[in-house]
Short mmCIF file of C-alpha atoms in Angstrom, two decimals:
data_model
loop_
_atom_site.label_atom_id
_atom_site.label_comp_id
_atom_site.label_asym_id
_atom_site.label_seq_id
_atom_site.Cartn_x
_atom_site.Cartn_y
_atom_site.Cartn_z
CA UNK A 1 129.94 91.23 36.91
CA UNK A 2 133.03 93.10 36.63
CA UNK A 3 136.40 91.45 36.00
CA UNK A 4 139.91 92.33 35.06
CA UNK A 5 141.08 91.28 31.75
CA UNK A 6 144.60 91.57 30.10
CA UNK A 7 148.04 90.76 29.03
CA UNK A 8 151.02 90.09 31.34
CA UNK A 9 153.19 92.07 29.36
CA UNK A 10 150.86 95.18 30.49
CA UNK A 11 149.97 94.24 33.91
CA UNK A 12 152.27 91.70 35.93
CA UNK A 13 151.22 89.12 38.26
CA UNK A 14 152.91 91.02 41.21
CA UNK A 15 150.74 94.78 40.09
CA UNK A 16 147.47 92.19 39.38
CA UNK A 17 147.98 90.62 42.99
CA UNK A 18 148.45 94.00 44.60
CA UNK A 19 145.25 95.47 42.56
CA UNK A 20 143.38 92.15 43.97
CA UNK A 21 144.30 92.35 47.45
CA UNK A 22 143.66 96.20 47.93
CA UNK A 23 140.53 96.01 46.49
CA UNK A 24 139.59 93.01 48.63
CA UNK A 25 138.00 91.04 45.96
CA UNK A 26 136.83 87.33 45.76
CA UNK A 27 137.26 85.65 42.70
CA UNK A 28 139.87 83.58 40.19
CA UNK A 29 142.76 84.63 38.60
CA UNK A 30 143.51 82.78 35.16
CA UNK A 31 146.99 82.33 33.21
CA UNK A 32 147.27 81.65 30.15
CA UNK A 33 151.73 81.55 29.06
CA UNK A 34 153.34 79.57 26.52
CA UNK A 35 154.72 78.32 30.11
CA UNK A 36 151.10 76.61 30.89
CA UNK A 37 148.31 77.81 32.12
CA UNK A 38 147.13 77.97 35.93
CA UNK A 39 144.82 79.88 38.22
CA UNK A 40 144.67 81.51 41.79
CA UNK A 41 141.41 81.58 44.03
CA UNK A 42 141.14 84.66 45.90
CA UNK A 43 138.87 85.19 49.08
CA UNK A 44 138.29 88.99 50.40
CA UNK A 45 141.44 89.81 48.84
CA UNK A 46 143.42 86.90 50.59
CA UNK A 47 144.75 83.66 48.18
CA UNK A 48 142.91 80.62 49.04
CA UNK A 49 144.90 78.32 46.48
CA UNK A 50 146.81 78.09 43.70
CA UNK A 51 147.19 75.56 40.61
CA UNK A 52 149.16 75.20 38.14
CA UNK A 53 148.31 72.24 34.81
CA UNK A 54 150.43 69.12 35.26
CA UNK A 55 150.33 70.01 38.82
CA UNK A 56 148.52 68.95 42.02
CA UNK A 57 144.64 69.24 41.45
CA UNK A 58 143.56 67.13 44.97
CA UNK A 59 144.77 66.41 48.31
CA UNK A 60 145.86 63.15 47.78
CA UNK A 61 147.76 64.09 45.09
CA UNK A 62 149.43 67.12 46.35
CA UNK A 63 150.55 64.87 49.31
CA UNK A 64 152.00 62.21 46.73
CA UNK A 65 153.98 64.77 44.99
CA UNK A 66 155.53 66.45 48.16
CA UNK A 67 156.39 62.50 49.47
CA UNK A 68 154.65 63.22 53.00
CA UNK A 69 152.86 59.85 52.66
CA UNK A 70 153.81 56.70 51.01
CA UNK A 71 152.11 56.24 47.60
CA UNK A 72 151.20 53.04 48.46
CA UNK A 73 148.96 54.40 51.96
CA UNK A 74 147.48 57.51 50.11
CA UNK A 75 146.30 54.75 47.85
CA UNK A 76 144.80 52.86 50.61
CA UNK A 77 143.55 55.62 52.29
CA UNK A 78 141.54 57.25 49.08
CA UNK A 79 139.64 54.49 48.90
CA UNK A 80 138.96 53.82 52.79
CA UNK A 81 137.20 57.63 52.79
CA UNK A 82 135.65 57.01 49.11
CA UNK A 83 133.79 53.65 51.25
CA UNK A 84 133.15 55.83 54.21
CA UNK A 85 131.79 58.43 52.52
CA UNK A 86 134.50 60.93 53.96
CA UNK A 87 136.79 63.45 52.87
CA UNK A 88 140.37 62.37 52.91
CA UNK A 89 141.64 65.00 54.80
CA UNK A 90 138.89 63.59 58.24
CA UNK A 91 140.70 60.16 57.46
CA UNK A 92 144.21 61.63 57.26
CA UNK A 93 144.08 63.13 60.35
CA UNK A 94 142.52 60.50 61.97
CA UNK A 95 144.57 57.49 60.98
CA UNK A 96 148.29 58.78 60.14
CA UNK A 97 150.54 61.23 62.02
CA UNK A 98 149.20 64.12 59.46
CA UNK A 99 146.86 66.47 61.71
CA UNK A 100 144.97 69.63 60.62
CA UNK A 101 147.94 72.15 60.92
CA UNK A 102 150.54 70.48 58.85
CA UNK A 103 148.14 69.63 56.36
CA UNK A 104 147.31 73.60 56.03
CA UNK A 105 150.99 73.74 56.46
CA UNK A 106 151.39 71.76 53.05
CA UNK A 107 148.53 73.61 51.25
CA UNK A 108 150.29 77.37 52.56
CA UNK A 109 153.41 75.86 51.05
CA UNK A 110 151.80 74.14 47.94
CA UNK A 111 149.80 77.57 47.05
CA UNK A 112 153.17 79.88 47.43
CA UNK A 113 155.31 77.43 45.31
CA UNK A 114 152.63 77.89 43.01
CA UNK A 115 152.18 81.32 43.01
CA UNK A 116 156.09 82.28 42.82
CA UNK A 117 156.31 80.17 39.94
CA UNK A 118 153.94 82.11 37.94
CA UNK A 119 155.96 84.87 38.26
CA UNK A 120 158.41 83.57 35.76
CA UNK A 121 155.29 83.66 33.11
CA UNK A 122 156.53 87.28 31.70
CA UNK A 123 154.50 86.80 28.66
CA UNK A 124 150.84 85.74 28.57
CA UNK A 125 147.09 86.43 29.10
CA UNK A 126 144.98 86.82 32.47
CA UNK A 127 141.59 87.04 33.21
CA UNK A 128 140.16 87.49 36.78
CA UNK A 129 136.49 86.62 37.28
CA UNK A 130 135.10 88.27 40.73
CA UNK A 131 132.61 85.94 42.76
CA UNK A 132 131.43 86.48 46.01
CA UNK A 133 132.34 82.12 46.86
CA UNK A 134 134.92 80.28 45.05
CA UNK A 135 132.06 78.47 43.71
CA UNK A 136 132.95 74.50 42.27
CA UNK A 137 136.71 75.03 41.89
CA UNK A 138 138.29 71.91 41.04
CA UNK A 139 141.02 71.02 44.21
CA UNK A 140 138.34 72.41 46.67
CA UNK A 141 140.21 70.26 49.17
CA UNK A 142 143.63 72.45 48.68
CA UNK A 143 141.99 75.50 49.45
CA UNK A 144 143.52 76.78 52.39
CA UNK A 145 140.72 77.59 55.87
CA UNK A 146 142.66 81.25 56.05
CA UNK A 147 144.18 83.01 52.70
CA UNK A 148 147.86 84.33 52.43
CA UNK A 149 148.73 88.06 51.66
CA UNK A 150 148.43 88.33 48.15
CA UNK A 151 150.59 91.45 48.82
CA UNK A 152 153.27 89.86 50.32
CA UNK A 153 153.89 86.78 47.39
CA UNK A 154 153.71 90.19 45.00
CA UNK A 155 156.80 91.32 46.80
CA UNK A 156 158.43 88.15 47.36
CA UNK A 157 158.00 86.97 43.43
CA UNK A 158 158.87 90.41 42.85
CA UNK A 159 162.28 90.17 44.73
CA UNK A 160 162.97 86.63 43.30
CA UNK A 161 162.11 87.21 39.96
CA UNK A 162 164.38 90.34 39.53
CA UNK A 163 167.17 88.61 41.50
CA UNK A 164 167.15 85.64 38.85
CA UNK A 165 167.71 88.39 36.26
CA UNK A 166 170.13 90.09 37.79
CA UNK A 167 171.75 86.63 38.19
CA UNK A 168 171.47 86.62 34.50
CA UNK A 169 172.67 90.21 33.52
CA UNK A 170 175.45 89.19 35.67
CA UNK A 171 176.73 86.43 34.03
CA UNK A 172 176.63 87.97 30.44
CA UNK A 173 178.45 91.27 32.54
CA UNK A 174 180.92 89.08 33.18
CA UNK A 175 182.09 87.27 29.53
CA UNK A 176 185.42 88.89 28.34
CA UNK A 177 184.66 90.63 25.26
CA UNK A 178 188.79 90.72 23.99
CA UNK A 179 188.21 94.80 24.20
CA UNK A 180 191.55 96.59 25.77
CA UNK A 181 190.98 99.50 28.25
#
């Protein structure tokens, strides 16, 4: 199996996303920054997911931290599917206003967010690990049914990450240093 191994300081995420998605590969992407550590699921290429420690690992809990249900119902409805036997997502849809597409509206959202925040790990390690299926990835259930352009988060965290630091060079551009011209 071959994978792609290396630091961040070397290789950024936007140059390891564009390497990914032009070689239409399968696989996961790991992190490792002083920052935490997270991972992205790739499909043909295409991101399926994203994750990030301390953040959303399930369904249930990515809808609890984006307040589209209240606590209180997710709750309720967890344990209705866990007694049926059913994933949350076939009870979501079935007994609240949530249907299929803004539910893969949340997970698109959910995996970019999570994405474009990596980008501000400059400093770190990465590993990706090619497999033909995602395999048992924990928060199966926030992997999205059609992947986004890997290319296009490289550009956007790309654009975003340089316009925070030009943000920054501006502001220290801008201090009076007492020096006459």
């Amino acid at each position: 199996r071959m994978s792609l191994v290396g630091s961040l300081e070397d290789l950024g995420l936007g140059e390891i996303l564009q390497i990914v998605s032009l070689s239409g590969k399968s696989g996961v992407l790991w992190i490792r920054s002083r920052q935490g550590e997270g991972r992205i699921v790739f499909d043909r290429g295409s991101i399926r997911g994203a994750f990030v420690e301390g953040g959303p690992r399930d369904l249930r809990s990515m809808l609890a931290a984006t307040g589209a249900l209240p606590e209180a119902d997710l709750e309720s409805l967890a344990a209705e599917a866990a007694a049926e036997g059913a994933a949350l997502e076939d009870v979501l849809v079935a007994r609240t206003a949530l249907d299929a597409a803004r539910l893969d509206e949340l997970r698109e959202r959910h995996a970019e967010t999570t994405v474009l925040r990596m980008f501000g790990w400059l400093f770190g390690e990465f590993s990706f690990e090619i497999r033909d299926e995602p395999g048992d990835v924990r928060g199966a259930d926030l992997l999205l049914r059609a992947g986004i352009n890997a290319q296009f988060l490289a550009l956007e965290g790309t654009r975003l990450r340089d316009e925070s630091a030009n943000e920054n060079a501006g502001d220290d551009a801008g201090e009076d240093t007492g020096a006459d011209d």
